[in-house]
Protein backbone atom coordinates (compact mmCIF):
# COMPACT_ATOMS: atom_id res chain seq x y z
CA MET A 1 7.23 -23.25 -10.43
CA ASP A 2 8.32 -19.91 -11.69
CA ARG A 3 7.37 -20.60 -14.93
CA ALA A 4 3.87 -21.49 -13.46
CA ILE A 5 3.86 -18.19 -11.32
CA LEU A 6 4.87 -16.27 -14.52
CA VAL A 7 2.14 -17.61 -16.65
CA PHE A 8 -0.82 -17.09 -13.87
CA VAL A 9 -0.49 -14.06 -13.94
CA ALA A 10 0.31 -12.89 -17.38
CA ILE A 11 -3.52 -15.01 -17.95
CA ALA A 12 -4.86 -12.56 -14.97
CA TYR A 13 -3.78 -9.76 -16.34
CA ALA A 14 -4.90 -10.52 -19.91
CA LEU A 15 -8.01 -11.64 -19.04
CA SER A 16 -8.36 -8.52 -17.03
CA ILE A 17 -7.73 -6.51 -19.54
CA ALA A 18 -9.67 -8.02 -22.54
CA LEU A 19 -13.12 -8.17 -20.19
CA SER A 20 -12.51 -4.56 -19.48
CA LEU A 21 -11.91 -3.51 -22.66
CA VAL A 22 -15.32 -5.18 -23.64
CA VAL A 23 -16.93 -2.84 -21.56
CA GLY A 24 -15.01 0.13 -21.82
CA LEU A 25 -15.45 0.63 -25.14
CA THR A 26 -19.18 -0.69 -24.94
CA GLY A 27 -19.78 2.35 -23.15
CA GLY A 28 -18.14 1.30 -19.40
CA HIS A 29 -20.04 1.70 -16.50
CA ALA A 30 -22.98 2.46 -18.63
CA SER A 31 -22.69 -0.06 -21.18
CA PRO A 32 -25.77 -2.55 -21.72
CA ILE A 33 -23.21 -5.10 -20.78
CA ALA A 34 -21.78 -3.58 -17.84
CA GLY A 35 -23.29 -6.39 -15.54
CA LEU A 36 -20.80 -8.57 -17.03
CA GLY A 37 -18.63 -7.06 -14.62
CA PHE A 38 -18.99 -9.92 -11.85
CA LEU A 39 -17.48 -11.72 -14.17
CA SER A 40 -13.91 -10.02 -13.31
CA MET A 41 -14.52 -11.90 -10.25
CA PHE A 42 -13.62 -15.75 -11.71
CA ILE A 43 -10.73 -14.46 -13.52
CA PRO A 44 -7.96 -15.92 -10.42
CA ALA A 45 -9.74 -19.44 -10.41
CA THR A 46 -9.91 -19.68 -14.34
CA ALA A 47 -5.62 -18.85 -14.36
CA VAL A 48 -5.47 -21.56 -12.14
CA LEU A 49 -7.54 -24.05 -13.59
CA VAL A 50 -5.50 -23.48 -17.27
CA VAL A 51 -1.93 -23.38 -14.70
CA ARG A 52 -3.50 -26.80 -13.61
CA PHE A 53 -4.30 -28.42 -16.60
CA ALA A 54 -1.32 -27.14 -18.91
CA MET A 55 1.32 -27.06 -16.14
CA GLY A 56 0.65 -29.82 -13.51
CA GLU A 57 0.25 -27.13 -11.10
CA ARG A 58 -2.53 -27.40 -8.01
CA VAL A 59 -4.08 -26.07 -5.48
CA SER A 60 -3.33 -27.68 -2.15
CA SER A 61 -6.68 -28.53 0.08
CA VAL A 62 -5.11 -26.88 2.81
CA GLY A 63 -7.20 -24.83 4.22
CA LEU A 64 -10.44 -25.86 3.10
CA SER A 65 -11.48 -27.72 6.04
CA ARG A 66 -10.39 -24.63 8.89
CA PHE A 67 -12.23 -22.00 10.43
CA PRO A 68 -10.13 -20.96 13.73
CA LEU A 69 -13.03 -18.39 15.52
CA LYS A 70 -10.37 -16.22 16.95
CA TYR A 71 -10.05 -14.91 13.27
CA LEU A 72 -13.64 -14.38 12.63
CA PRO A 73 -13.80 -10.56 14.09
CA LEU A 74 -11.06 -9.55 11.60
CA VAL A 75 -12.87 -10.39 8.87
CA LEU A 76 -14.75 -7.02 9.76
CA LEU A 77 -11.16 -5.23 9.97
CA MET A 78 -11.64 -3.63 6.32
CA PRO A 79 -14.82 -2.08 6.81
CA ALA A 80 -13.79 -0.74 10.31
CA VAL A 81 -11.01 0.73 9.35
CA LEU A 82 -12.46 2.40 6.73
CA HIS A 83 -15.29 3.94 8.49
CA ALA A 84 -13.30 4.98 11.34
CA VAL A 85 -11.02 7.28 9.39
CA MET A 86 -13.60 8.04 6.46
CA LEU A 87 -16.83 9.09 9.01
CA PRO A 88 -14.85 12.07 10.97
CA LEU A 89 -13.20 12.91 8.05
CA THR A 90 -16.75 13.61 6.30
CA ALA A 91 -18.58 15.29 9.27
CA MET A 92 -15.64 17.50 10.03
CA LEU A 93 -15.54 18.88 5.95
CA GLU A 94 -19.36 18.77 5.72
CA GLY A 95 -20.11 20.02 9.38
CA GLY A 96 -21.71 16.80 10.54
CA LEU A 97 -22.78 13.64 8.78
CA GLN A 98 -25.52 14.23 6.38
CA TRP A 99 -28.36 11.43 6.91
CA HIS A 100 -30.90 10.26 3.98
CA GLU A 101 -34.57 12.54 4.78
CA TRP A 102 -35.99 8.69 5.07
CA LEU A 103 -33.72 8.04 7.63
CA THR A 104 -36.01 10.48 10.12
CA PRO A 105 -39.86 9.31 10.77
CA GLN A 106 -42.17 11.18 9.22
CA ALA A 107 -45.40 12.90 11.02
CA ASP A 108 -47.08 9.32 11.43
CA GLY A 109 -44.00 8.12 13.17
CA LEU A 110 -42.89 5.68 10.12
CA PHE A 111 -40.26 5.42 8.23
CA HIS A 112 -41.07 6.67 4.36
CA THR A 113 -38.48 4.80 1.98
CA PRO A 114 -38.10 5.48 -1.56
CA GLU A 115 -39.53 3.76 -4.61
CA SER A 116 -36.62 2.29 -5.61
CA ARG A 117 -35.88 0.45 -3.33
CA GLY A 118 -38.97 -1.49 -2.71
CA TRP A 119 -39.31 -1.18 1.29
CA GLY A 120 -42.62 0.89 1.49
CA THR A 121 -43.66 2.04 4.71
CA MET A 122 -41.97 0.76 7.96
CA THR A 123 -41.33 1.21 11.85
CA ALA A 124 -38.24 1.81 13.62
CA THR A 125 -38.23 -2.26 14.18
CA GLY A 126 -38.51 -3.15 10.54
CA LEU A 127 -36.38 -0.62 9.11
CA MET A 128 -33.56 -2.06 10.95
CA GLY A 129 -34.26 -5.14 10.42
CA ARG A 130 -34.08 -4.88 6.60
CA VAL A 131 -31.10 -2.71 6.80
CA VAL A 132 -29.49 -5.75 8.45
CA ALA A 133 -31.06 -8.21 5.85
CA ASN A 134 -29.84 -6.09 3.03
CA ALA A 135 -26.21 -6.42 4.78
CA GLY A 136 -25.94 -9.79 5.19
CA ALA A 137 -27.58 -10.43 1.83
CA GLY A 138 -24.51 -8.00 0.06
CA ILE A 139 -21.97 -10.24 1.96
CA LEU A 140 -23.28 -13.62 1.52
CA PHE A 141 -23.36 -12.91 -1.96
CA VAL A 142 -20.49 -10.45 -2.43
CA SER A 143 -18.07 -13.31 -0.77
CA LEU A 144 -19.14 -16.20 -2.68
CA LEU A 145 -17.87 -14.60 -5.78
CA ALA A 146 -15.10 -13.09 -4.01
CA PHE A 147 -14.07 -17.22 -3.41
CA PHE A 148 -12.92 -17.71 -6.45
CA GLU A 149 -10.63 -14.75 -6.31
CA GLU A 150 -9.09 -16.15 -3.43
CA VAL A 151 -8.82 -19.02 -4.52
CA GLY A 152 -5.87 -17.51 -7.46
CA TRP A 153 -4.35 -14.93 -5.14
CA ARG A 154 -4.07 -16.53 -1.58
CA ALA A 155 -4.63 -20.07 -2.32
CA TRP A 156 -2.40 -20.68 -5.32
CA LEU A 157 -0.49 -17.71 -5.20
CA LEU A 158 0.79 -16.50 -2.02
CA PRO A 159 1.87 -19.28 -0.57
CA ARG A 160 3.89 -20.02 -4.04
CA LEU A 161 5.66 -17.38 -3.06
CA ALA A 162 6.40 -17.26 0.35
CA ASP A 163 7.98 -20.71 -0.33
CA ARG A 164 10.41 -18.94 -2.43
CA MET A 165 10.97 -15.28 -0.47
CA GLY A 166 8.88 -15.50 2.97
CA ALA A 167 5.41 -14.39 4.49
CA ARG A 168 6.34 -10.66 4.20
CA ARG A 169 8.43 -10.18 0.81
CA ALA A 170 5.37 -12.45 -0.54
CA ILE A 171 2.35 -11.11 1.23
CA VAL A 172 3.67 -7.67 -0.54
CA ILE A 173 4.11 -8.79 -3.77
CA THR A 174 0.92 -10.37 -3.70
CA ALA A 175 -0.54 -7.22 -2.57
CA VAL A 176 0.38 -5.49 -5.55
CA ILE A 177 -0.13 -7.80 -8.19
CA TRP A 178 -3.64 -8.30 -6.90
CA ALA A 179 -4.24 -4.37 -6.88
CA PHE A 180 -2.80 -3.41 -10.00
CA TRP A 181 -4.64 -6.03 -11.51
CA HIS A 182 -7.46 -3.92 -10.93
CA THR A 183 -6.37 -1.14 -12.47
CA PRO A 184 -8.01 -2.04 -15.85
CA PHE A 185 -11.72 -2.49 -14.72
CA ALA A 186 -11.11 0.98 -12.80
CA LEU A 187 -9.89 2.05 -16.30
CA SER A 188 -13.23 1.05 -18.11
CA GLY A 189 -16.15 2.04 -15.67
CA ILE A 190 -16.28 -1.66 -14.56
CA LEU A 191 -15.14 -0.37 -10.81
CA TYR A 192 -16.65 2.61 -11.39
CA ILE A 193 -17.38 5.02 -7.95
CA ASP A 194 -20.12 7.70 -8.42
CA GLY A 195 -19.41 11.22 -8.01
CA MET A 196 -15.31 10.05 -9.47
CA SER A 197 -13.69 9.69 -12.67
CA GLN A 198 -12.27 6.68 -14.12
CA ALA A 199 -8.68 8.02 -13.86
CA ALA A 200 -8.96 9.27 -10.49
CA THR A 201 -10.13 5.63 -9.27
CA ALA A 202 -7.42 4.36 -11.03
CA MET A 203 -4.82 6.66 -8.92
CA ILE A 204 -6.53 5.92 -5.38
CA MET A 205 -8.06 2.81 -5.00
CA PRO A 206 -4.94 0.27 -5.75
CA ILE A 207 -3.63 2.27 -2.05
CA GLY A 208 -6.55 0.59 -0.70
CA GLN A 209 -6.06 -2.38 -2.76
CA VAL A 210 -2.53 -2.53 -1.89
CA GLY A 211 -3.24 -2.19 2.23
CA ALA A 212 -6.48 -4.66 1.71
CA GLY A 213 -4.27 -7.29 -0.22
CA LEU A 214 -2.09 -6.71 3.16
CA VAL A 215 -4.34 -7.80 5.74
CA ILE A 216 -5.63 -10.49 3.41
CA GLY A 217 -2.53 -12.37 3.29
CA TRP A 218 -1.95 -11.54 6.95
CA LEU A 219 -4.89 -13.41 7.57
CA TRP A 220 -4.79 -15.97 5.26
CA LEU A 221 -0.85 -16.89 6.76
CA ARG A 222 -1.61 -16.58 10.36
CA SER A 223 -5.31 -18.67 9.91
CA GLU A 224 -5.01 -21.17 7.00
CA SER A 225 -8.45 -20.91 6.33
CA MET A 226 -9.90 -19.98 2.97
CA TRP A 227 -13.09 -19.39 4.20
CA LEU A 228 -12.14 -16.44 6.66
CA VAL A 229 -9.71 -14.47 3.57
CA THR A 230 -12.93 -14.86 1.26
CA ILE A 231 -15.66 -13.92 3.82
CA ALA A 232 -13.10 -10.59 4.73
CA HIS A 233 -12.69 -10.19 1.11
CA GLY A 234 -16.46 -10.45 0.51
CA ALA A 235 -16.98 -8.22 3.74
CA LEU A 236 -14.28 -5.15 2.05
CA ASN A 237 -16.60 -5.06 -0.79
CA SER A 238 -19.73 -5.39 0.61
CA TRP A 239 -19.73 -3.07 3.85
CA GLY A 240 -16.20 -1.14 3.13
CA GLN A 241 -18.84 2.00 2.30
CA TYR A 242 -21.80 0.77 3.78
CA ALA A 243 -22.58 3.70 6.08
CA PHE A 244 -21.80 6.04 3.09
CA LYS A 245 -24.71 4.27 1.31
CA PHE A 246 -27.58 6.11 3.59
CA MET A 247 -26.00 9.76 3.24
CA GLN A 248 -27.01 12.66 1.00
CA ASP A 249 -24.67 13.47 -1.61
CA PHE A 250 -20.96 15.65 -0.78
CA VAL A 251 -21.55 19.32 -0.44
CA ARG A 252 -18.34 20.43 0.76
CA ALA A 253 -15.79 17.81 1.14
CA ASP A 254 -14.52 16.19 -1.90
CA GLN A 255 -15.31 12.72 -2.24
CA ALA A 256 -11.54 11.13 -3.57
CA LEU A 257 -9.93 13.21 -1.09
CA VAL A 258 -12.46 10.98 1.95
CA LEU A 259 -11.56 7.84 0.00
CA GLY A 260 -7.74 8.26 -0.50
CA VAL A 261 -7.43 9.10 3.15
CA GLY A 262 -9.40 5.90 3.71
CA ASN A 263 -7.66 3.87 1.62
CA VAL A 264 -4.33 5.60 3.40
CA GLY A 265 -5.53 4.44 6.79
CA LEU A 266 -6.00 0.77 5.10
CA LEU A 267 -2.43 0.98 3.94
CA LEU A 268 -0.82 1.44 7.75
CA VAL A 269 -3.01 -0.87 8.96
CA GLY A 270 -1.84 -3.55 6.37
CA SER A 271 1.57 -2.55 6.77
CA LEU A 272 1.69 -3.09 10.50
CA LEU A 273 0.08 -6.52 10.52
CA ALA A 274 2.39 -7.31 7.70
CA TRP A 275 5.46 -5.76 9.54
CA GLN A 276 4.21 -6.69 13.15
CA GLY A 277 2.68 -9.75 12.65
CA LEU A 278 4.48 -12.80 10.85
CA ALA A 279 8.34 -13.18 11.09
CA SER A 280 10.33 -12.52 7.92
CA THR A 281 10.95 -15.71 7.46
CA GLN A 282 7.28 -17.76 8.02
CA ARG A 283 5.98 -19.94 5.38
CA PRO A 284 2.30 -20.79 4.47
CA VAL A 285 1.12 -24.12 5.33
CA ALA A 286 -0.86 -23.84 2.48
CA GLY A 287 0.78 -24.84 -0.90
CA PRO A 288 1.75 -27.69 -3.08
CA LEU A 289 2.39 -30.42 -0.84
CA GLU A 290 1.38 -33.69 0.01
CA PRO A 291 -0.56 -34.30 2.61
CA GLU A 292 2.60 -35.25 5.31
CA GLN A 293 4.58 -32.18 3.97
CA ALA A 294 2.05 -29.98 5.06
CA THR A 295 1.95 -31.78 8.03
CA ALA A 296 5.20 -31.73 8.57
CA ARG A 297 5.19 -27.97 8.23
CA LEU A 298 2.32 -27.12 10.57
CA LEU A 299 3.97 -29.04 13.36
CA SER A 300 6.37 -26.94 12.71
CA THR A 301 5.14 -23.72 12.48
CA ARG A 302 3.20 -24.24 15.58
CA GLN A 303 6.32 -25.10 17.61
CA ARG A 304 8.13 -21.52 16.44
CA TYR A 305 4.57 -20.09 17.56
């Protein structure tokens, strides 16, 4: 199993670097093939397939049939933390939140949205419906892609590490590996934030990504649901800075500072969950187990909690 884990991580990182080199050397975020960046989310699942067929290491089906509703509100925890930290900080630095002018009704009482959005002229109700529909479509699409990441990081890697070293250490190590797996994407421009240099992005984003990895890992071990961690991942990617999509560019605030403080907030919340929300020896149900082994472990875990 140790060898399989190392091979999985090596493949994931090698493909991350290879894809980043292809995009980075052809222009980064301005590259004509920058759209290939979406392939990054298939890399962990690809690594699982390689290890599966080359070494016989499989993904357990545990988690694909579970959807405990009591954990559903927590899929929005990460976007909520980011907004709770970043919006007040932005308002303080900017002297208020500066929304786009088209979000204010004109003399005719209607909202004249920019041509680039293709929404046209709308009533308040119509605009609200568009915003909600846009947010819903965004999280649906991104969550579909995030599923393939979670197959690798949470459904395959995390249970194996937890079996060997306990839940807390496994969550931390998985979160760190996952966070720095994104670094080539930041340096190449695949992971691009308008107004920030690639170097700044590469330095700041791992802070929040480690925090996000802790939150998602905690949610996986507590809910044993592949679907919940997938939606949580999609919510982070799609809604993590959703309000800022409707705001004007910063005038006085430093974007790197605002994003950095938000990422620190996410790290603190993730650390709190990993430390207080799990016993150090807790083991996941999900993992490469036979059905009767998984059932026995599930019963044992529930008796303790």
